[in-house]
Amino acid sequence: MRSALLKSTSELLRRSRRGYSSSANPERKVAILGAAGGIGQPLALLMKINPLVSSLSLFDIAGTPGVAADVSHINSPALVKGFMGDDQLGEALEGSDVVIIPAGVPRKPGMTRDDLFNINAGIVKGLCTAIAKYCPNALVNMISNPVNSTVPIAAEVFKKAGTYDEKKLFGVTTLDVVRAKTFYAGKAGLPVSEVNVPVVGGHAGVTILPLFSQATPASNSLSQEDIVALTKRTQDGGTEVVEAKAGKGSATLSMAYAGAVFADACLKGLNGVPDIVECSYVQSTVTELPFFASKVRLGKNGVEEVLGLGELNDFEKQGLENLKGELKDSIEKGIKFAHGN
Ligand SMILES: NC(=O)C1=CN([C@@H]2O[C@H](COP(=O)(O)OP(=O)(O)OC[C@H]3O[C@@H](n4cnc5c(N)ncnc54)[C@H](O)[C@@H]3O)[C@@H](O)[C@H]2O)C=CC1
Ligand SMILES: O=C([O-])CC(=O)C(=O)O
């Protein structure tokens, strides 16, 4: 009796999870480019167990057959296929609804994300050229760093191909939100599952601006000193992991989690689930900068609405002014690269 009750309760809970309950969810293909890497592998696992995914396409320049065979044995509906090398990229992409890009090199201690530009800019440009050809209507979730520049590169590639739709291009900044939530919940003594913190700006150092004045639930136990420390830790979260890994790369597991959260939100938006809001780095008029991360409402066509910044306190207003110069330079660097190469 007890076990029957537990079984039906967990089934009810499972079915009531927002956005997963309908049996009428459409078929959705998700492609991961860079799927055999440190982020790609755990992200492939998480997308395989996402009930909204019916087809999972794993692409890399090496190692995908093994990852695809491994992930394909998991007990969930998504059909998994592995693709390797440039001549299989088209097939990997065709029919994709969401393309997630964690392809490229990660940082080592002492490097900035911008130090990855020279290698990753070319990788992203090549992959986006193929996306424009094979799945121009897909939502693109850009993880490859430096995100502040790789998203403008992608936009320019799509513009040149005549396929650019600003509603469909996203820089994945979810890991900044994930970190801000964890650090805030820990310091304020709140359950992290109930916490939310918007993070705006970009995805590198001072361009990452957590808005703790808008954190929910509000906490009155934190001093200004605490907020300054939480802000700095969120901005340096990537470096904290790079240093702890001591030469073996950057965040992979927490990034895979964050990437899966964001892709899930994109899929729910595509499927018409209302009020799906996540922070993301998108084409924007929220500030004078052409790309900016802020809360975004996701819908059937991708971005439904880029939400404003809300009210900032003086510390956050100063943070916003401080980030604009670096973010502007990173955007311009990406655009210049796309035009010149
Ligand atoms: N947006 C964010 O918050 C974060 C971004 N990142 C970035 O994600 C990227 C990947 O990081 P990791 O997975 O740790 O690196 P990794 O080196 O472990 O994996 C990268 C994978 O990309 C593949 N790759 C290289 N060129 C490719 C191409 N042309 N097409 C397809 N695949 C290709 C490699 O073969 C490798 O399997 C880095 O640029 C890193 O900085 C990392 C953490 C957080
Ligand atoms: O710090 C890095 O190089 C990787 C990254 O973007 C992050 O962990 O936020």
Tab-separated table of C-alpha atoms and ligand atoms in Angstrom:
chain	number	residue	atom	x	y	z
A	1	MET	CA	0.000	0.000	0.000
A	2	ARG	CA	2.728	2.425	1.077
A	3	SER	CA	4.815	1.717	-1.988
A	4	ALA	CA	1.761	2.116	-4.282
A	5	LEU	CA	1.057	5.473	-2.680
A	6	LEU	CA	4.659	6.583	-3.047
A	7	LYS	CA	4.635	5.476	-6.665
A	8	SER	CA	1.484	7.423	-7.540
A	9	THR	CA	2.729	10.489	-5.641
A	10	SER	CA	6.003	10.546	-7.491
A	11	GLU	CA	4.181	10.013	-10.786
A	12	LEU	CA	1.906	12.964	-9.960
A	13	LEU	CA	4.892	15.109	-9.055
A	14	ARG	CA	6.627	14.085	-12.247
A	15	ARG	CA	3.605	14.952	-14.364
A	16	SER	CA	3.003	18.270	-12.655
A	17	ARG	CA	6.472	19.575	-13.459
A	18	ARG	CA	5.729	22.582	-15.633
A	19	GLY	CA	6.082	22.033	-19.352
A	20	TYR	CA	6.731	18.290	-19.334
A	21	SER	CA	3.238	16.945	-18.666
A	22	SER	CA	1.617	17.200	-22.072
A	23	SER	CA	1.707	14.108	-24.243
A	24	ALA	CA	1.315	16.484	-27.199
A	25	ASN	CA	4.833	17.913	-26.996
A	26	PRO	CA	6.201	18.140	-30.535
A	27	GLU	CA	9.273	16.260	-31.744
A	28	ARG	CA	12.371	18.312	-30.996
A	29	LYS	CA	15.903	17.828	-32.293
A	30	VAL	CA	18.808	19.208	-30.263
A	31	ALA	CA	22.358	19.281	-31.643
A	32	ILE	CA	25.475	19.707	-29.497
A	33	LEU	CA	28.615	20.916	-31.318
A	34	GLY	CA	31.715	20.028	-29.297
A	35	ALA	CA	29.844	17.090	-27.773
A	36	ALA	CA	32.924	15.023	-26.882
A	37	GLY	CA	34.466	17.769	-24.729
A	38	GLY	CA	34.463	18.510	-21.032
A	39	ILE	CA	31.124	20.343	-21.223
A	40	GLY	CA	29.778	18.437	-24.214
A	41	GLN	CA	29.748	15.009	-22.563
A	42	PRO	CA	27.780	15.814	-19.375
A	43	LEU	CA	25.566	18.147	-21.414
A	44	ALA	CA	24.820	15.251	-23.788
A	45	LEU	CA	23.817	13.176	-20.751
A	46	LEU	CA	21.513	15.903	-19.418
A	47	MET	CA	19.857	16.517	-22.795
A	48	LYS	CA	19.401	12.764	-23.285
A	49	ILE	CA	17.327	12.603	-20.094
A	50	ASN	CA	15.293	15.701	-20.981
A	51	PRO	CA	11.789	14.443	-21.897
A	52	LEU	CA	11.313	17.325	-24.373
A	53	VAL	CA	14.124	16.038	-26.607
A	54	SER	CA	13.184	13.425	-29.208
A	55	SER	CA	16.414	13.462	-31.229
A	56	LEU	CA	19.896	14.239	-29.900
A	57	SER	CA	22.672	14.898	-32.399
A	58	LEU	CA	26.225	14.823	-31.037
A	59	PHE	CA	28.901	16.434	-33.205
A	60	ASP	CA	32.631	16.885	-32.614
A	61	ILE	CA	35.834	16.774	-34.650
A	62	ALA	CA	36.844	13.629	-32.691
A	63	GLY	CA	35.451	11.150	-30.183
A	64	THR	CA	31.716	11.376	-30.862
A	65	PRO	CA	31.048	7.722	-31.784
A	66	GLY	CA	32.040	6.632	-28.274
A	67	VAL	CA	30.116	9.360	-26.497
A	68	ALA	CA	27.017	8.716	-28.631
A	69	ALA	CA	27.152	4.927	-28.062
A	70	ASP	CA	27.548	5.480	-24.322
A	71	VAL	CA	24.770	8.071	-23.920
A	72	SER	CA	22.415	6.141	-26.243
A	73	HIS	CA	22.073	3.293	-23.701
A	74	ILE	CA	20.305	5.554	-21.165
A	75	ASN	CA	16.593	4.806	-20.638
A	76	SER	CA	14.918	7.881	-22.119
A	77	PRO	CA	13.078	8.447	-25.424
A	78	ALA	CA	15.632	10.680	-27.217
A	79	LEU	CA	17.232	8.962	-30.185
A	80	VAL	CA	20.995	9.617	-30.097
A	81	LYS	CA	23.288	9.886	-33.126
A	82	GLY	CA	26.977	10.731	-33.205
A	83	PHE	CA	28.663	12.668	-36.023
A	84	MET	CA	32.367	13.282	-36.493
A	85	GLY	CA	34.307	15.567	-38.815
A	86	ASP	CA	33.288	18.370	-41.151
A	87	ASP	CA	31.700	16.141	-43.780
A	88	GLN	CA	29.124	14.941	-41.215
A	89	LEU	CA	28.317	18.405	-39.840
A	90	GLY	CA	25.442	19.037	-42.264
A	91	GLU	CA	23.654	15.824	-41.331
A	92	ALA	CA	24.268	16.539	-37.643
A	93	LEU	CA	22.567	19.928	-37.970
A	94	GLU	CA	19.718	19.268	-40.389
A	95	GLY	CA	16.290	19.640	-38.761
A	96	SER	CA	17.648	20.956	-35.455
A	97	ASP	CA	15.374	23.088	-33.294
A	98	VAL	CA	18.131	24.029	-30.836
A	99	VAL	CA	21.902	23.996	-31.465
A	100	ILE	CA	24.148	24.215	-28.408
A	101	ILE	CA	27.794	25.203	-29.036
A	102	PRO	CA	30.407	24.302	-26.420
A	103	ALA	CA	33.128	23.784	-29.086
A	104	GLY	CA	36.522	25.346	-28.578
A	105	VAL	CA	39.412	25.616	-26.168
A	106	PRO	CA	38.985	26.368	-22.443
A	107	ARG	CA	41.146	28.643	-20.255
A	108	LYS	CA	44.229	27.695	-18.263
A	109	PRO	CA	45.302	29.566	-15.096
A	110	GLY	CA	46.520	33.084	-15.852
A	111	MET	CA	44.444	33.433	-19.038
A	112	THR	CA	41.431	35.668	-19.606
A	113	ARG	CA	38.458	34.507	-21.675
A	114	ASP	CA	39.595	36.969	-24.351
A	115	ASP	CA	42.866	35.014	-24.648
A	116	LEU	CA	40.737	32.240	-26.230
A	117	PHE	CA	39.556	34.572	-28.990
A	118	ASN	CA	42.171	33.697	-31.605
A	119	ILE	CA	41.295	29.980	-31.634
A	120	ASN	CA	37.602	30.006	-30.747
A	121	ALA	CA	36.540	32.847	-33.065
A	122	GLY	CA	37.453	30.753	-36.108
A	123	ILE	CA	35.773	27.622	-34.719
A	124	VAL	CA	32.539	29.512	-34.006
A	125	LYS	CA	32.599	31.198	-37.386
A	126	GLY	CA	32.913	27.853	-39.175
A	127	LEU	CA	30.140	26.215	-37.147
A	128	CYS	CA	27.775	29.175	-37.597
A	129	THR	CA	28.368	29.156	-41.356
A	130	ALA	CA	27.145	25.547	-41.343
A	131	ILE	CA	24.156	26.409	-39.108
A	132	ALA	CA	23.118	29.122	-41.585
A	133	LYS	CA	23.208	26.512	-44.341
A	134	TYR	CA	21.668	23.464	-42.682
A	135	CYS	CA	19.328	24.703	-39.913
A	136	PRO	CA	18.843	28.470	-40.324
A	137	ASN	CA	15.730	28.460	-38.131
A	138	ALA	CA	17.329	26.803	-35.086
A	139	LEU	CA	17.792	28.593	-31.777
A	140	VAL	CA	21.560	28.894	-31.200
A	141	ASN	CA	22.856	28.618	-27.618
A	142	MET	CA	26.449	29.927	-27.672
A	143	ILE	CA	28.647	28.622	-24.843
A	144	SER	CA	32.092	28.980	-26.484
A	145	ASN	CA	34.180	31.784	-25.002
A	146	PRO	CA	34.666	34.663	-25.129
A	147	VAL	CA	30.840	34.797	-25.267
A	148	ASN	CA	30.954	38.627	-25.323
A	149	SER	CA	32.604	38.328	-28.782
A	150	THR	CA	31.449	34.939	-30.117
A	151	VAL	CA	27.778	35.996	-30.130
A	152	PRO	CA	28.494	39.110	-32.264
A	153	ILE	CA	30.600	36.880	-34.565
A	154	ALA	CA	27.647	34.490	-34.961
A	155	ALA	CA	25.302	37.419	-35.688
A	156	GLU	CA	27.597	38.721	-38.438
A	157	VAL	CA	27.959	35.257	-40.003
A	158	PHE	CA	24.167	34.860	-40.060
A	159	LYS	CA	23.679	38.383	-41.449
A	160	LYS	CA	26.111	37.636	-44.268
A	161	ALA	CA	24.240	34.411	-45.043
A	162	GLY	CA	20.909	36.283	-44.958
A	163	THR	CA	19.546	34.098	-42.146
A	164	TYR	CA	20.018	36.354	-39.098
A	165	ASP	CA	17.081	36.470	-36.719
A	166	GLU	CA	17.984	38.282	-33.508
A	167	LYS	CA	15.297	36.332	-31.684
A	168	LYS	CA	17.216	33.097	-32.217
A	169	LEU	CA	20.734	33.860	-31.051
A	170	PHE	CA	21.649	33.514	-27.360
A	171	GLY	CA	24.875	33.803	-25.411
A	172	VAL	CA	24.574	31.336	-22.534
A	173	THR	CA	25.156	33.291	-19.298
A	174	THR	CA	23.119	30.915	-17.144
A	175	LEU	CA	26.209	29.786	-15.226
A	176	ASP	CA	26.558	33.314	-13.834
A	177	VAL	CA	22.978	33.079	-12.533
A	178	VAL	CA	23.609	29.566	-11.190
A	179	ARG	CA	26.654	30.849	-9.267
A	180	ALA	CA	24.958	34.026	-8.015
A	181	LYS	CA	22.050	31.928	-6.716
A	182	THR	CA	24.329	29.446	-4.943
A	183	PHE	CA	26.543	32.115	-3.356
A	184	TYR	CA	23.575	34.301	-2.311
A	185	ALA	CA	21.568	31.390	-0.885
A	186	GLY	CA	24.628	30.202	1.061
A	187	LYS	CA	25.365	33.613	2.548
A	188	ALA	CA	21.733	34.512	3.308
A	189	GLY	CA	20.915	31.055	4.694
A	190	LEU	CA	18.106	30.475	2.172
A	191	PRO	CA	17.207	27.277	0.293
A	192	VAL	CA	18.801	27.653	-3.147
A	193	SER	CA	15.766	26.077	-4.830
A	194	GLU	CA	13.718	29.120	-3.794
A	195	VAL	CA	16.275	31.738	-4.758
A	196	ASN	CA	16.598	33.792	-7.933
A	197	VAL	CA	19.168	36.454	-8.854
A	198	PRO	CA	19.232	38.282	-12.199
A	199	VAL	CA	22.697	38.706	-13.717
A	200	VAL	CA	23.116	41.244	-16.504
A	201	GLY	CA	25.842	42.668	-18.774
A	202	GLY	CA	28.115	40.085	-20.341
A	203	HIS	CA	30.125	36.971	-19.497
A	204	ALA	CA	33.647	37.982	-18.429
A	205	GLY	CA	34.983	39.588	-15.253
A	206	VAL	CA	33.456	42.993	-14.503
A	207	THR	CA	31.008	42.636	-17.405
A	208	ILE	CA	29.186	40.073	-15.229
A	209	LEU	CA	26.833	42.183	-13.088
A	210	PRO	CA	24.662	40.326	-10.556
A	211	LEU	CA	21.730	42.402	-9.324
A	212	PHE	CA	21.514	41.287	-5.695
A	213	SER	CA	19.142	44.208	-4.932
A	214	GLN	CA	16.580	42.278	-7.028
A	215	ALA	CA	17.360	38.849	-5.534
A	216	THR	CA	14.335	36.908	-4.346
A	217	PRO	CA	13.542	36.217	-1.592
A	218	ALA	CA	15.037	39.492	-0.346
A	219	SER	CA	17.415	39.137	2.578
A	220	ASN	CA	17.966	41.848	5.159
A	221	SER	CA	20.767	39.923	6.852
A	222	LEU	CA	23.399	40.907	4.256
A	223	SER	CA	25.655	43.944	4.703
A	224	GLN	CA	26.984	46.083	1.852
A	225	GLU	CA	30.329	44.381	2.455
A	226	ASP	CA	28.645	40.993	1.905
A	227	ILE	CA	27.085	42.225	-1.357
A	228	VAL	CA	30.445	43.513	-2.614
A	229	ALA	CA	32.039	40.138	-1.818
A	230	LEU	CA	29.172	38.178	-3.443
A	231	THR	CA	29.446	40.351	-6.563
A	232	LYS	CA	33.194	39.785	-6.816
A	233	ARG	CA	32.840	36.027	-6.281
A	234	THR	CA	30.189	35.811	-9.017
A	235	GLN	CA	32.390	37.808	-11.411
A	236	ASP	CA	35.397	35.597	-10.605
A	237	GLY	CA	33.474	32.294	-10.448
A	238	GLY	CA	34.995	31.001	-13.690
A	239	THR	CA	38.514	31.876	-12.540
A	240	GLU	CA	37.868	30.157	-9.189
A	241	VAL	CA	37.221	26.913	-11.096
A	242	VAL	CA	40.091	27.424	-13.577
A	243	GLU	CA	42.532	27.853	-10.673
A	244	ALA	CA	41.142	24.886	-8.723
A	245	LYS	CA	41.473	22.693	-11.838
A	246	ALA	CA	45.103	23.879	-12.087
A	247	GLY	CA	45.615	23.524	-15.836
A	248	LYS	CA	42.961	20.866	-16.509
A	249	GLY	CA	40.444	23.302	-18.013
A	250	SER	CA	37.522	25.351	-16.761
A	251	ALA	CA	34.004	24.704	-15.463
A	252	THR	CA	32.474	21.716	-17.217
A	253	LEU	CA	29.965	20.061	-14.858
A	254	SER	CA	28.317	23.235	-13.546
A	255	MET	CA	28.369	24.575	-17.123
A	256	ALA	CA	26.692	21.432	-18.440
A	257	TYR	CA	24.019	21.892	-15.748
A	258	ALA	CA	23.605	25.572	-16.687
A	259	GLY	CA	23.548	24.764	-20.417
A	260	ALA	CA	20.882	22.123	-19.829
A	261	VAL	CA	18.756	24.558	-17.791
A	262	PHE	CA	18.957	27.144	-20.573
A	263	ALA	CA	18.288	24.691	-23.430
A	264	ASP	CA	15.323	23.300	-21.478
A	265	ALA	CA	13.935	26.843	-21.166
A	266	CYS	CA	14.381	27.350	-24.929
A	267	LEU	CA	12.518	24.095	-25.647
A	268	LYS	CA	9.683	25.021	-23.290
A	269	GLY	CA	9.415	28.423	-24.981
A	270	LEU	CA	9.312	26.775	-28.425
A	271	ASN	CA	6.598	24.427	-27.157
A	272	GLY	CA	4.468	27.362	-26.024
A	273	VAL	CA	4.896	27.053	-22.252
A	274	PRO	CA	4.070	30.566	-20.966
A	275	ASP	CA	6.272	32.825	-18.822
A	276	ILE	CA	9.640	31.197	-19.364
A	277	VAL	CA	12.185	33.826	-18.316
A	278	GLU	CA	15.976	33.372	-18.201
A	279	CYS	CA	18.926	35.752	-18.341
A	280	SER	CA	20.809	35.614	-21.646
A	281	TYR	CA	23.222	37.695	-23.727
A	282	VAL	CA	21.193	38.777	-26.753
A	283	GLN	CA	20.778	41.598	-29.258
A	284	SER	CA	19.431	44.343	-27.073
A	285	THR	CA	18.270	47.940	-26.735
A	286	VAL	CA	18.331	47.819	-22.923
A	287	THR	CA	21.538	49.936	-23.006
A	288	GLU	CA	23.355	51.667	-25.864
A	289	LEU	CA	25.335	48.440	-26.473
A	290	PRO	CA	24.069	46.223	-29.327
A	291	PHE	CA	24.402	43.013	-27.252
A	292	PHE	CA	23.656	42.788	-23.544
A	293	ALA	CA	22.608	40.104	-21.066
A	294	SER	CA	19.370	40.649	-19.218
A	295	LYS	CA	16.193	38.779	-18.413
A	296	VAL	CA	14.575	37.500	-21.586
A	297	ARG	CA	11.112	36.010	-22.059
A	298	LEU	CA	11.284	32.926	-24.284
A	299	GLY	CA	8.537	31.930	-26.679
A	300	LYS	CA	7.631	30.006	-29.807
A	301	ASN	CA	10.107	31.977	-31.933
A	302	GLY	CA	12.906	32.317	-29.414
A	303	VAL	CA	13.171	35.726	-27.745
A	304	GLU	CA	9.653	36.975	-27.139
A	305	GLU	CA	10.674	40.001	-25.083
A	306	VAL	CA	13.960	41.425	-23.835
A	307	LEU	CA	13.101	42.643	-20.350
A	308	GLY	CA	14.584	45.811	-18.890
A	309	LEU	CA	17.022	46.114	-16.017
A	310	GLY	CA	14.517	47.100	-13.344
A	311	GLU	CA	15.619	49.457	-10.594
A	312	LEU	CA	19.353	49.451	-9.830
A	313	ASN	CA	20.929	50.731	-6.611
A	314	ASP	CA	23.950	53.053	-6.710
A	315	PHE	CA	26.460	50.166	-6.448
A	316	GLU	CA	24.816	48.397	-9.409
A	317	LYS	CA	24.556	51.653	-11.416
A	318	GLN	CA	28.298	52.093	-10.942
A	319	GLY	CA	28.882	48.438	-11.956
A	320	LEU	CA	26.850	49.050	-15.107
A	321	GLU	CA	28.951	52.081	-16.052
A	322	ASN	CA	32.159	50.151	-15.288
A	323	LEU	CA	31.316	47.263	-17.636
A	324	LYS	CA	30.321	49.208	-20.728
A	325	GLY	CA	33.816	49.981	-22.065
A	326	GLU	CA	35.054	46.378	-21.941
A	327	LEU	CA	31.814	44.950	-23.307
A	328	LYS	CA	31.797	47.459	-26.183
A	329	ASP	CA	35.395	46.545	-27.109
A	330	SER	CA	34.602	42.793	-27.037
A	331	ILE	CA	31.563	43.281	-29.268
A	332	GLU	CA	33.529	45.374	-31.745
A	333	LYS	CA	36.375	42.841	-31.766
A	334	GLY	CA	33.920	40.074	-32.705
A	335	ILE	CA	32.305	42.119	-35.472
A	336	LYS	CA	35.686	43.122	-36.872
A	337	PHE	CA	36.852	39.501	-36.918
A	338	ALA	CA	33.707	38.340	-38.707
A	339	HIS	CA	34.128	40.983	-41.410
A	340	GLY	CA	37.844	40.510	-41.867
A	341	ASN	CA	38.028	36.715	-42.075
B	1	LIG	N1	29.490	30.276	-21.400
B	1	LIG	C1	29.985	29.805	-20.279
B	1	LIG	O1	29.491	30.114	-19.196
B	1	LIG	C2	31.137	28.865	-20.296
B	1	LIG	C3	31.850	28.667	-21.441
B	1	LIG	N2	32.892	27.783	-21.476
B	1	LIG	C4	33.605	27.620	-22.738
B	1	LIG	O2	33.159	26.437	-23.407
B	1	LIG	C5	34.172	26.009	-24.319
B	1	LIG	C6	34.402	24.499	-24.205
B	1	LIG	O3	34.923	24.168	-22.937
B	1	LIG	P1	35.293	22.639	-22.563
B	1	LIG	O4	34.174	21.745	-22.945
B	1	LIG	O5	35.771	22.647	-21.180
B	1	LIG	O6	36.522	22.384	-23.569
B	1	LIG	P2	37.073	20.960	-24.101
B	1	LIG	O7	38.392	21.233	-24.723
B	1	LIG	O8	37.001	19.944	-23.028
B	1	LIG	O9	36.024	20.566	-25.217
B	1	LIG	C7	35.869	21.294	-26.389
B	1	LIG	C8	35.460	20.339	-27.478
B	1	LIG	O10	35.283	21.125	-28.673
B	1	LIG	C9	35.718	20.291	-29.750
B	1	LIG	N3	35.964	21.088	-30.936
B	1	LIG	C10	37.044	21.834	-31.266
B	1	LIG	N4	36.873	22.365	-32.494
B	1	LIG	C11	35.663	21.956	-32.933
B	1	LIG	C12	34.908	22.181	-34.110
B	1	LIG	N5	35.374	22.925	-35.122
B	1	LIG	N6	33.701	21.592	-34.213
B	1	LIG	C13	33.213	20.823	-33.215
B	1	LIG	N7	33.861	20.583	-32.070
B	1	LIG	C14	35.078	21.142	-31.941
B	1	LIG	C15	36.951	19.592	-29.196
B	1	LIG	O11	37.261	18.451	-29.984
B	1	LIG	C16	36.499	19.262	-27.780
B	1	LIG	O12	35.899	17.970	-27.721
B	1	LIG	C17	35.414	26.850	-23.993
B	1	LIG	O13	35.523	27.890	-24.929
B	1	LIG	C18	35.103	27.416	-22.611
B	1	LIG	O14	35.771	28.610	-22.352
B	1	LIG	C19	33.233	27.048	-20.379
B	1	LIG	C20	32.529	27.202	-19.205
B	1	LIG	C21	31.463	28.151	-19.063
B	2	LIG	O1	35.975	30.874	-16.786
B	2	LIG	C1	36.039	30.263	-17.874
B	2	LIG	O2	36.991	30.322	-18.640
B	2	LIG	C2	34.868	29.422	-18.261
B	2	LIG	C3	33.638	30.206	-18.042
B	2	LIG	O3	33.217	30.996	-18.866
B	2	LIG	C4	33.020	30.123	-16.719
B	2	LIG	O4	33.297	29.207	-15.949
B	2	LIG	O5	32.205	31.011	-16.424
